[in-house]
Amino acid sequence: MGFDTGALLPLDKALQGMLEQLSCRCETEQLPLPQALDRILAEEISSPLSVPPFDNAAMDGYALRLADLAAGAPLPVAGKAFAGQPYEGEWPAGHCIRIMTGAPVPAGTEAVVMQEETQEGANGITFLTTPFLGQNIRRRGEDLAEGSRVLASGLRLSPRELPLLASLGIATVTVRRPLKVAIFSTGDELKPLGTPLAHGDIYDSNRYAVKAMLTRMGIECLDLGIIPDDPAQLRAAFIQADREADALITTGGVSVGEADFTKQLLEELGEIGFWKLAIKPGKPFAFGRLPNAWFFGLPGNPVSAMVTFDQLVQPALAKLAGHHFARPLPLQAMAAEPLKKAPGRLDFQRGILSLGPNGLEVRSTGSQDSGVFSSLSRANCYIVLEQARGKVAAGETVTVEPFSGLLL
Ligand code: AMP
Ligand code: MG
């Protein structure tokens, strides 16, 4: 699994090292469209028909032939066309046809004039504007041509895709089965919610973070609870996770002092690398494989655990799930106040991004200690400060990454 070099490993190297080893491990299944929300599409979708399927009116108004306007006289109405009830009668010269939005335009229609630009009189309809050829006509196939590629495999189906598929008459789709991930927290100090704390105890919060982020990713979670720092219990948990899940995520027990423990176990059961990442927060990180499942060991500090999940584990799990994942677009903003930073690690500081008089500006949420949860809960973005960069003065430009669906 490599990278046990002692030197700090840059984030992109770590990510690349993991992604190279991973591939999709989720089989496909067929689902009715309404059940496919948030699932990963496992087929390429081409349009089986043209959208719209026929030329139709974009406005309520009147369909006409341009030549009929030459005389300048009002045009009597020859008939009506409604959405779902096309006009199929005769269309005598010198007449127009009343038409509603979405109705097929009668053969020969050259323009639809919206009713607000017309006047109804005893002799017919007077047109107050000069229409152009094709005005207010939605052409067959102008949205999607029959046979054209509509959606790529690997896409996560959102509320924007379901209606698109429905408009194509697609009732079932081929999607990936959800990835299944086992999780547990390690640490003798951790207590579950609903139990009193003895001196030295804290509540286990990481498990709720990891579980919530897995849920956001549409991943099935097998929660194995809190495992004390005890080799026999850890061993049993590793074996169960390996048997029942595609991957295992643990928090805690990967930093210096504890790593030997987990390391010994994992080396016995599988293959493992313990990395010191050149990122802040979140230096210690473990990645490896058990006989069946992949393993991700997150640091115990709550903010480190969330940031390493977001930056490293999320893309890795996405690949296992068959999801073509893309990070949110980074933005440039002005630091509205000085930011503390030492060169050497890539910082993911927690920030508050807002729109100021001169464009986007960002502030720190305060203490950036990796144990300070409030720095995360009040933030709406990362302030991403490059590895080599030192402290930032007010007014400097910094890169920010708005929080994505994973954290929202
Ligand atoms: P570790 O990585 O196990 O050395 O833990 C680093 C710090 O994170 C310690 O202060 C732990 O008490 C804390 N920590 C570890 N696991 C959790 C957890 N599940 N929930 C909250 N804090 C934790
Ligand atoms: Mg611990």
Short mmCIF file of C-alpha atoms and ligand atoms in Angstrom, two decimals:
data_model
loop_
_atom_site.label_atom_id
_atom_site.label_comp_id
_atom_site.label_asym_id
_atom_site.label_seq_id
_atom_site.Cartn_x
_atom_site.Cartn_y
_atom_site.Cartn_z
CA MET A 1 0.00 0.00 0.00
CA GLY A 2 3.13 2.16 0.07
CA PHE A 3 3.75 5.70 1.16
CA ASP A 4 5.17 4.80 4.61
CA THR A 5 7.95 7.21 3.86
CA GLY A 6 7.88 9.47 6.89
CA ALA A 7 7.64 12.54 4.65
CA LEU A 8 4.29 14.32 4.46
CA LEU A 9 2.31 13.11 1.46
CA PRO A 10 0.56 15.75 -0.66
CA LEU A 11 -3.21 15.33 -0.94
CA ASP A 12 -3.27 14.87 -4.72
CA LYS A 13 -0.65 12.10 -4.53
CA ALA A 14 -2.62 10.31 -1.83
CA LEU A 15 -5.84 10.62 -3.80
CA GLN A 16 -4.23 9.43 -7.00
CA GLY A 17 -2.58 6.52 -5.17
CA MET A 18 -5.96 5.38 -3.87
CA LEU A 19 -8.01 5.94 -7.00
CA GLU A 20 -5.55 3.94 -9.12
CA GLN A 21 -6.29 0.86 -7.05
CA LEU A 22 -10.05 1.20 -6.88
CA SER A 23 -12.73 0.24 -9.36
CA CYS A 24 -16.51 0.03 -9.30
CA ARG A 25 -17.75 -2.95 -7.35
CA CYS A 26 -21.49 -2.46 -7.53
CA GLU A 27 -23.58 -4.64 -9.83
CA THR A 28 -26.47 -3.15 -11.74
CA GLU A 29 -30.20 -3.41 -11.21
CA GLN A 30 -33.32 -2.15 -12.96
CA LEU A 31 -35.49 0.35 -11.14
CA PRO A 32 -38.72 2.16 -11.95
CA LEU A 33 -37.93 5.82 -12.55
CA PRO A 34 -39.42 7.28 -9.32
CA GLN A 35 -37.24 4.94 -7.22
CA ALA A 36 -34.05 5.89 -9.03
CA LEU A 37 -33.60 9.30 -7.39
CA ASP A 38 -30.03 9.70 -6.04
CA ARG A 39 -28.95 6.40 -7.60
CA ILE A 40 -25.99 6.07 -9.95
CA LEU A 41 -26.96 5.58 -13.58
CA ALA A 42 -25.27 2.49 -15.04
CA GLU A 43 -26.19 2.96 -18.70
CA GLU A 44 -25.82 5.68 -21.28
CA ILE A 45 -29.17 7.20 -22.17
CA SER A 46 -29.90 8.18 -25.76
CA SER A 47 -33.13 9.84 -26.69
CA PRO A 48 -35.63 7.31 -28.11
CA LEU A 49 -37.70 10.16 -29.54
CA SER A 50 -37.56 13.80 -30.51
CA VAL A 51 -38.34 16.40 -27.86
CA PRO A 52 -40.60 18.13 -28.49
CA PRO A 53 -42.14 15.39 -30.64
CA PHE A 54 -43.91 17.90 -32.96
CA ASP A 55 -43.74 21.60 -33.87
CA ASN A 56 -45.85 23.44 -31.32
CA ALA A 57 -46.86 26.86 -30.08
CA ALA A 58 -44.69 28.55 -27.42
CA MET A 59 -47.44 31.08 -26.59
CA ASP A 60 -51.18 31.43 -26.41
CA GLY A 61 -52.12 33.42 -29.53
CA TYR A 62 -52.76 32.95 -33.22
CA ALA A 63 -51.08 30.77 -35.82
CA LEU A 64 -50.73 32.41 -39.20
CA ARG A 65 -49.11 32.35 -42.62
CA LEU A 66 -47.03 35.46 -43.21
CA ALA A 67 -48.40 36.08 -46.71
CA ASP A 68 -51.90 36.47 -45.28
CA LEU A 69 -50.78 39.68 -43.53
CA ALA A 70 -49.76 41.38 -46.79
CA ALA A 71 -53.23 42.83 -47.39
CA GLY A 72 -53.18 44.50 -43.95
CA ALA A 73 -56.75 43.36 -43.24
CA PRO A 74 -57.84 41.59 -40.04
CA LEU A 75 -57.78 37.77 -40.30
CA PRO A 76 -60.91 35.83 -39.34
CA VAL A 77 -60.35 32.82 -37.06
CA ALA A 78 -60.73 29.50 -38.92
CA GLY A 79 -60.60 27.27 -35.85
CA LYS A 80 -58.87 26.42 -32.57
CA ALA A 81 -55.89 24.25 -31.61
CA PHE A 82 -55.42 23.19 -27.98
CA ALA A 83 -52.64 21.23 -26.29
CA GLY A 84 -53.67 17.61 -26.84
CA GLN A 85 -56.38 18.64 -29.35
CA PRO A 86 -54.75 19.57 -32.64
CA TYR A 87 -56.65 21.56 -35.28
CA GLU A 88 -57.06 19.25 -38.24
CA GLY A 89 -59.68 21.05 -40.31
CA GLU A 90 -59.33 23.18 -43.43
CA TRP A 91 -57.28 26.38 -43.19
CA PRO A 92 -58.59 28.75 -45.83
CA ALA A 93 -56.30 31.51 -47.15
CA GLY A 94 -56.61 34.84 -45.32
CA HIS A 95 -57.48 33.24 -41.98
CA CYS A 96 -55.63 32.62 -38.75
CA ILE A 97 -56.08 29.86 -36.15
CA ARG A 98 -56.50 30.41 -32.45
CA ILE A 99 -53.79 28.36 -30.72
CA MET A 100 -52.76 27.58 -27.15
CA THR A 101 -49.29 26.90 -25.72
CA GLY A 102 -48.16 23.34 -26.43
CA ALA A 103 -50.72 22.72 -29.19
CA PRO A 104 -49.29 21.30 -32.43
CA VAL A 105 -49.09 24.10 -34.99
CA PRO A 106 -51.35 23.39 -37.99
CA ALA A 107 -49.48 22.44 -41.19
CA GLY A 108 -48.31 25.61 -42.97
CA THR A 109 -47.98 27.75 -39.84
CA GLU A 110 -45.15 30.28 -40.22
CA ALA A 111 -45.51 32.19 -36.96
CA VAL A 112 -47.50 32.32 -33.74
CA VAL A 113 -48.33 35.81 -32.52
CA MET A 114 -49.00 36.10 -28.81
CA GLN A 115 -52.49 37.25 -27.99
CA GLU A 116 -51.22 40.35 -26.15
CA GLU A 117 -49.99 41.62 -29.53
CA THR A 118 -53.36 41.26 -31.23
CA GLN A 119 -56.74 42.95 -31.20
CA GLU A 120 -60.02 41.19 -31.73
CA GLY A 121 -62.57 43.01 -33.89
CA ALA A 122 -65.82 42.31 -35.76
CA ASN A 123 -63.89 41.24 -38.90
CA GLY A 124 -61.27 39.12 -37.21
CA ILE A 125 -57.88 39.54 -35.57
CA THR A 126 -55.61 42.54 -36.14
CA PHE A 127 -51.91 41.96 -35.56
CA LEU A 128 -50.16 44.85 -33.81
CA THR A 129 -46.60 43.64 -34.49
CA THR A 130 -44.87 42.28 -37.59
CA PRO A 131 -44.08 38.62 -36.95
CA PHE A 132 -40.99 36.88 -38.32
CA LEU A 133 -40.72 33.42 -39.80
CA GLY A 134 -40.71 30.82 -37.02
CA GLN A 135 -41.74 33.21 -34.25
CA ASN A 136 -43.03 31.44 -31.13
CA ILE A 137 -42.81 28.01 -32.76
CA ARG A 138 -40.98 25.32 -30.79
CA ARG A 139 -39.55 22.99 -33.41
CA ARG A 140 -39.67 19.21 -33.30
CA GLY A 141 -36.41 17.91 -31.82
CA GLU A 142 -35.12 21.37 -30.88
CA ASP A 143 -34.58 20.26 -27.26
CA LEU A 144 -33.36 16.72 -28.02
CA ALA A 145 -32.94 15.07 -31.40
CA GLU A 146 -33.95 11.42 -31.62
CA GLY A 147 -30.89 9.23 -30.98
CA SER A 148 -28.82 11.98 -29.39
CA ARG A 149 -26.90 11.25 -26.17
CA VAL A 150 -28.77 12.59 -23.18
CA LEU A 151 -27.11 11.28 -20.00
CA ALA A 152 -23.77 9.63 -19.35
CA SER A 153 -23.31 6.46 -17.35
CA GLY A 154 -21.95 7.15 -13.86
CA LEU A 155 -24.15 10.17 -13.28
CA ARG A 156 -26.04 10.51 -10.03
CA LEU A 157 -29.74 10.97 -10.80
CA SER A 158 -31.00 14.22 -9.30
CA PRO A 159 -34.41 15.92 -9.44
CA ARG A 160 -33.15 17.51 -12.67
CA GLU A 161 -32.73 14.20 -14.52
CA LEU A 162 -35.92 12.38 -13.53
CA PRO A 163 -38.27 14.71 -15.44
CA LEU A 164 -35.91 14.63 -18.41
CA LEU A 165 -36.09 10.83 -18.50
CA ALA A 166 -39.86 10.98 -18.06
CA SER A 167 -40.14 13.37 -21.00
CA LEU A 168 -38.45 10.67 -23.10
CA GLY A 169 -40.96 8.06 -21.97
CA ILE A 170 -38.28 6.10 -20.08
CA ALA A 171 -40.03 4.20 -17.29
CA THR A 172 -37.16 2.08 -15.93
CA VAL A 173 -33.44 2.73 -15.68
CA THR A 174 -30.35 0.62 -15.04
CA VAL A 175 -28.59 1.81 -11.90
CA ARG A 176 -25.88 0.55 -9.54
CA ARG A 177 -26.84 -1.20 -6.36
CA PRO A 178 -25.85 1.05 -3.44
CA LEU A 179 -22.36 0.61 -2.03
CA LYS A 180 -22.37 -0.85 1.47
CA VAL A 181 -19.96 0.60 4.01
CA ALA A 182 -19.32 -0.58 7.56
CA ILE A 183 -18.29 2.01 10.14
CA PHE A 184 -17.11 2.02 13.72
CA SER A 185 -15.45 4.41 16.14
CA THR A 186 -12.43 3.36 18.18
CA GLY A 187 -11.43 4.66 21.58
CA ASP A 188 -11.85 3.67 25.22
CA GLU A 189 -12.96 7.23 25.99
CA LEU A 190 -15.98 7.13 23.67
CA LYS A 191 -19.50 6.71 25.00
CA PRO A 192 -22.72 6.30 23.02
CA LEU A 193 -25.50 8.86 23.25
CA GLY A 194 -27.90 8.27 26.12
CA THR A 195 -25.25 7.10 28.60
CA PRO A 196 -23.66 9.24 31.35
CA LEU A 197 -20.04 10.37 30.99
CA ALA A 198 -17.43 9.32 33.56
CA HIS A 199 -14.37 11.53 34.06
CA GLY A 200 -12.24 11.29 30.90
CA ASP A 201 -15.11 10.15 28.68
CA ILE A 202 -16.52 12.00 25.68
CA TYR A 203 -19.47 11.28 23.44
CA ASP A 204 -18.77 9.57 20.15
CA SER A 205 -19.58 12.20 17.54
CA ASN A 206 -17.58 10.96 14.56
CA ARG A 207 -19.89 8.06 13.87
CA TYR A 208 -22.78 10.49 13.37
CA ALA A 209 -20.66 12.56 11.01
CA VAL A 210 -19.58 9.58 8.91
CA LYS A 211 -23.03 8.04 8.86
CA ALA A 212 -24.62 11.33 7.81
CA MET A 213 -22.10 11.83 5.01
CA LEU A 214 -22.63 8.27 3.78
CA THR A 215 -26.36 8.88 3.76
CA ARG A 216 -25.84 12.02 1.68
CA MET A 217 -23.85 9.91 -0.77
CA GLY A 218 -26.67 7.36 -1.06
CA ILE A 219 -24.48 4.68 0.54
CA GLU A 220 -25.85 1.92 2.75
CA CYS A 221 -24.28 2.02 6.21
CA LEU A 222 -23.57 -0.91 8.53
CA ASP A 223 -23.00 0.71 11.92
CA LEU A 224 -20.85 -1.47 14.19
CA GLY A 225 -20.88 1.07 17.01
CA ILE A 226 -17.99 1.90 19.31
CA ILE A 227 -15.13 -0.59 19.56
CA PRO A 228 -12.85 -0.19 22.58
CA ASP A 229 -9.05 -0.18 22.15
CA ASP A 230 -8.98 -3.94 22.60
CA PRO A 231 -7.30 -6.20 20.01
CA ALA A 232 -9.82 -9.05 20.26
CA GLN A 233 -12.86 -6.80 19.82
CA LEU A 234 -11.19 -4.80 17.06
CA ARG A 235 -10.27 -8.00 15.26
CA ALA A 236 -13.85 -9.29 15.41
CA ALA A 237 -15.17 -5.95 14.11
CA PHE A 238 -12.70 -5.90 11.22
CA ILE A 239 -13.66 -9.45 10.26
CA GLN A 240 -17.40 -8.73 10.39
CA ALA A 241 -16.99 -5.55 8.34
CA ASP A 242 -14.89 -7.39 5.78
CA ARG A 243 -17.47 -10.12 5.45
CA GLU A 244 -20.53 -7.89 5.16
CA ALA A 245 -19.46 -4.65 3.45
CA ASP A 246 -17.64 -3.26 0.42
CA ALA A 247 -15.56 -0.94 2.56
CA LEU A 248 -14.87 -0.12 6.18
CA ILE A 249 -14.39 3.33 7.63
CA THR A 250 -13.08 3.75 11.15
CA THR A 251 -12.22 6.88 13.07
CA GLY A 252 -9.46 7.19 15.63
CA GLY A 253 -6.52 4.95 16.32
CA VAL A 254 -4.42 5.92 13.31
CA SER A 255 -2.25 8.56 14.96
CA VAL A 256 1.19 7.99 16.45
CA GLY A 257 0.86 6.11 19.72
CA GLU A 258 -2.18 4.13 18.64
CA ALA A 259 -1.27 3.21 15.11
CA ASP A 260 0.86 0.24 16.12
CA PHE A 261 -2.19 -1.41 17.51
CA THR A 262 -4.43 -1.10 14.47
CA LYS A 263 -1.44 -1.55 12.21
CA GLN A 264 -0.55 -4.93 13.65
CA LEU A 265 -4.10 -6.15 13.24
CA LEU A 266 -4.52 -4.87 9.73
CA GLU A 267 -1.22 -6.22 8.58
CA GLU A 268 -2.27 -9.60 9.86
CA LEU A 269 -5.68 -9.43 8.15
CA GLY A 270 -4.83 -7.52 4.99
CA GLU A 271 -2.58 -4.87 3.52
CA ILE A 272 -2.35 -1.38 4.90
CA GLY A 273 -0.54 1.91 4.50
CA PHE A 274 -0.39 4.57 7.20
CA TRP A 275 0.02 7.97 5.67
CA LYS A 276 0.98 11.32 7.05
CA LEU A 277 -0.86 13.69 4.77
CA ALA A 278 0.39 17.18 4.03
CA ILE A 279 -3.02 18.61 4.86
CA LYS A 280 -4.49 20.43 7.81
CA PRO A 281 -6.62 19.35 9.54
CA GLY A 282 -6.24 15.61 9.15
CA LYS A 283 -2.63 14.51 9.07
CA PRO A 284 -2.89 10.81 9.98
CA PHE A 285 -4.80 8.63 7.52
CA ALA A 286 -4.78 4.91 6.79
CA PHE A 287 -5.76 3.18 3.59
CA GLY A 288 -5.62 -0.45 2.70
CA ARG A 289 -7.52 -3.60 1.92
CA LEU A 290 -8.92 -6.46 3.90
CA PRO A 291 -9.50 -9.75 2.05
CA ASN A 292 -12.83 -8.49 0.68
CA ALA A 293 -13.34 -4.86 1.70
CA TRP A 294 -11.36 -1.65 1.31
CA PHE A 295 -10.29 0.12 4.47
CA PHE A 296 -10.19 3.83 5.28
CA GLY A 297 -8.87 4.86 8.69
CA LEU A 298 -9.76 8.47 9.53
CA PRO A 299 -8.16 10.51 12.29
CA GLY A 300 -10.05 10.74 15.56
CA ASN A 301 -10.25 14.51 15.78
CA PRO A 302 -13.77 15.33 14.63
CA VAL A 303 -12.91 18.10 12.16
CA SER A 304 -10.00 16.08 10.75
CA ALA A 305 -12.28 13.10 10.31
CA MET A 306 -14.86 15.13 8.37
CA VAL A 307 -12.34 16.93 6.19
CA THR A 308 -10.44 13.76 5.28
CA PHE A 309 -13.72 12.03 4.54
CA ASP A 310 -14.80 14.88 2.29
CA GLN A 311 -11.49 15.30 0.46
CA LEU A 312 -10.22 11.71 0.24
CA VAL A 313 -12.81 9.13 1.14
CA GLN A 314 -15.68 10.69 -0.80
CA PRO A 315 -13.95 10.42 -4.21
CA ALA A 316 -12.73 6.91 -3.33
CA LEU A 317 -16.19 5.69 -2.34
CA ALA A 318 -17.67 7.36 -5.41
CA LYS A 319 -15.35 5.32 -7.60
CA LEU A 320 -16.30 2.10 -5.79
CA ALA A 321 -19.96 3.03 -6.26
CA GLY A 322 -19.54 3.66 -10.01
CA HIS A 323 -20.19 7.39 -9.61
CA HIS A 324 -18.30 9.86 -11.79
CA PHE A 325 -17.69 12.35 -9.05
CA ALA A 326 -16.61 15.98 -9.47
CA ARG A 327 -15.65 18.38 -6.69
CA PRO A 328 -17.61 21.63 -6.36
CA LEU A 329 -16.15 24.41 -8.49
CA PRO A 330 -13.54 26.39 -6.56
CA LEU A 331 -14.04 30.15 -6.37
CA GLN A 332 -11.73 33.08 -5.76
CA ALA A 333 -12.54 35.43 -2.90
CA MET A 334 -10.89 38.26 -1.00
CA ALA A 335 -9.73 37.50 2.54
CA ALA A 336 -11.69 40.03 4.61
CA GLU A 337 -9.31 39.56 7.53
CA PRO A 338 -5.82 38.12 8.09
CA LEU A 339 -5.61 34.31 8.16
CA LYS A 340 -3.06 32.32 10.18
CA LYS A 341 -1.14 29.79 8.13
CA ALA A 342 2.29 28.13 8.21
CA PRO A 343 3.91 26.78 5.04
CA GLY A 344 4.14 22.98 4.75
CA ARG A 345 0.61 21.68 4.57
CA LEU A 346 -2.45 22.30 2.42
CA ASP A 347 -4.95 23.98 4.75
CA PHE A 348 -8.69 23.46 4.63
CA GLN A 349 -9.68 26.29 6.92
CA ARG A 350 -13.34 26.74 7.63
CA GLY A 351 -14.73 30.00 6.32
CA ILE A 352 -17.81 32.11 5.87
CA LEU A 353 -18.21 33.23 2.28
CA SER A 354 -20.35 36.26 1.55
CA LEU A 355 -20.92 38.86 -1.14
CA GLY A 356 -19.28 42.17 -0.21
CA PRO A 357 -19.29 45.52 -2.04
CA ASN A 358 -16.35 44.40 -4.22
CA GLY A 359 -17.37 40.80 -4.82
CA LEU A 360 -16.92 37.57 -2.89
CA GLU A 361 -15.20 37.85 0.46
CA VAL A 362 -14.39 35.28 3.09
CA ARG A 363 -13.78 35.27 6.84
CA SER A 364 -12.47 32.60 9.16
CA THR A 365 -14.90 30.93 11.58
CA GLY A 366 -12.37 31.43 14.37
CA SER A 367 -10.27 28.74 16.04
CA GLN A 368 -9.12 26.26 13.41
CA ASP A 369 -8.15 23.60 15.93
CA SER A 370 -9.00 20.15 14.58
CA GLY A 371 -11.15 19.41 17.62
CA VAL A 372 -13.29 22.54 17.37
CA PHE A 373 -16.58 21.52 15.84
CA SER A 374 -18.09 24.99 15.91
CA SER A 375 -15.52 26.03 13.29
CA LEU A 376 -17.26 23.64 10.93
CA SER A 377 -20.87 24.15 11.91
CA ARG A 378 -20.74 27.92 11.35
CA ALA A 379 -18.83 27.64 8.05
CA ASN A 380 -20.22 27.51 4.52
CA CYS A 381 -16.95 26.88 2.70
CA TYR A 382 -13.36 25.74 2.93
CA ILE A 383 -10.66 28.34 2.56
CA VAL A 384 -8.11 26.29 0.64
CA LEU A 385 -4.62 27.64 1.34
CA GLU A 386 -1.84 26.16 -0.78
CA GLN A 387 0.83 23.97 0.81
CA ALA A 388 3.70 26.45 0.38
CA ARG A 389 1.69 29.49 1.41
CA GLY A 390 2.33 31.37 4.63
CA LYS A 391 -0.01 33.70 6.52
CA VAL A 392 -2.55 35.63 4.52
CA ALA A 393 -3.03 39.38 4.82
CA ALA A 394 -6.46 41.03 4.61
CA GLY A 395 -7.18 41.89 0.99
CA GLU A 396 -5.28 38.94 -0.52
CA THR A 397 -7.08 36.62 -2.92
CA VAL A 398 -7.70 33.09 -1.68
CA THR A 399 -9.34 29.99 -3.14
CA VAL A 400 -12.56 28.84 -1.52
CA GLU A 401 -14.56 25.67 -2.05
CA PRO A 402 -18.24 26.10 -1.13
CA PHE A 403 -19.56 23.17 0.89
CA SER A 404 -21.22 20.58 -1.29
CA GLY A 405 -24.23 18.37 -0.75
CA LEU A 406 -22.10 16.09 1.42
CA LEU A 407 -21.92 18.66 4.22
CA LEU A 408 -25.16 20.55 3.67
P1 AMP B 1 -7.17 9.39 18.06
O1 AMP B 1 -7.02 9.61 16.60
O2 AMP B 1 -7.85 8.12 18.41
O3 AMP B 1 -5.83 9.55 18.75
O4 AMP B 1 -8.08 10.55 18.61
C1 AMP B 1 -7.73 11.91 18.49
C2 AMP B 1 -8.71 12.78 19.25
O5 AMP B 1 -10.00 12.63 18.70
C3 AMP B 1 -8.85 12.42 20.73
O6 AMP B 1 -9.04 13.62 21.47
C4 AMP B 1 -10.09 11.56 20.76
O7 AMP B 1 -10.74 11.57 22.01
C5 AMP B 1 -10.93 12.22 19.72
N1 AMP B 1 -11.86 11.25 19.14
C6 AMP B 1 -11.52 10.04 18.65
N2 AMP B 1 -12.61 9.40 18.20
C7 AMP B 1 -13.66 10.23 18.41
C8 AMP B 1 -15.06 10.12 18.16
N3 AMP B 1 -15.58 9.02 17.60
N4 AMP B 1 -15.85 11.15 18.50
C9 AMP B 1 -15.32 12.26 19.06
N5 AMP B 1 -14.00 12.42 19.30
C10 AMP B 1 -13.18 11.42 19.01
MG MG B 2 -8.19 6.91 20.07
#
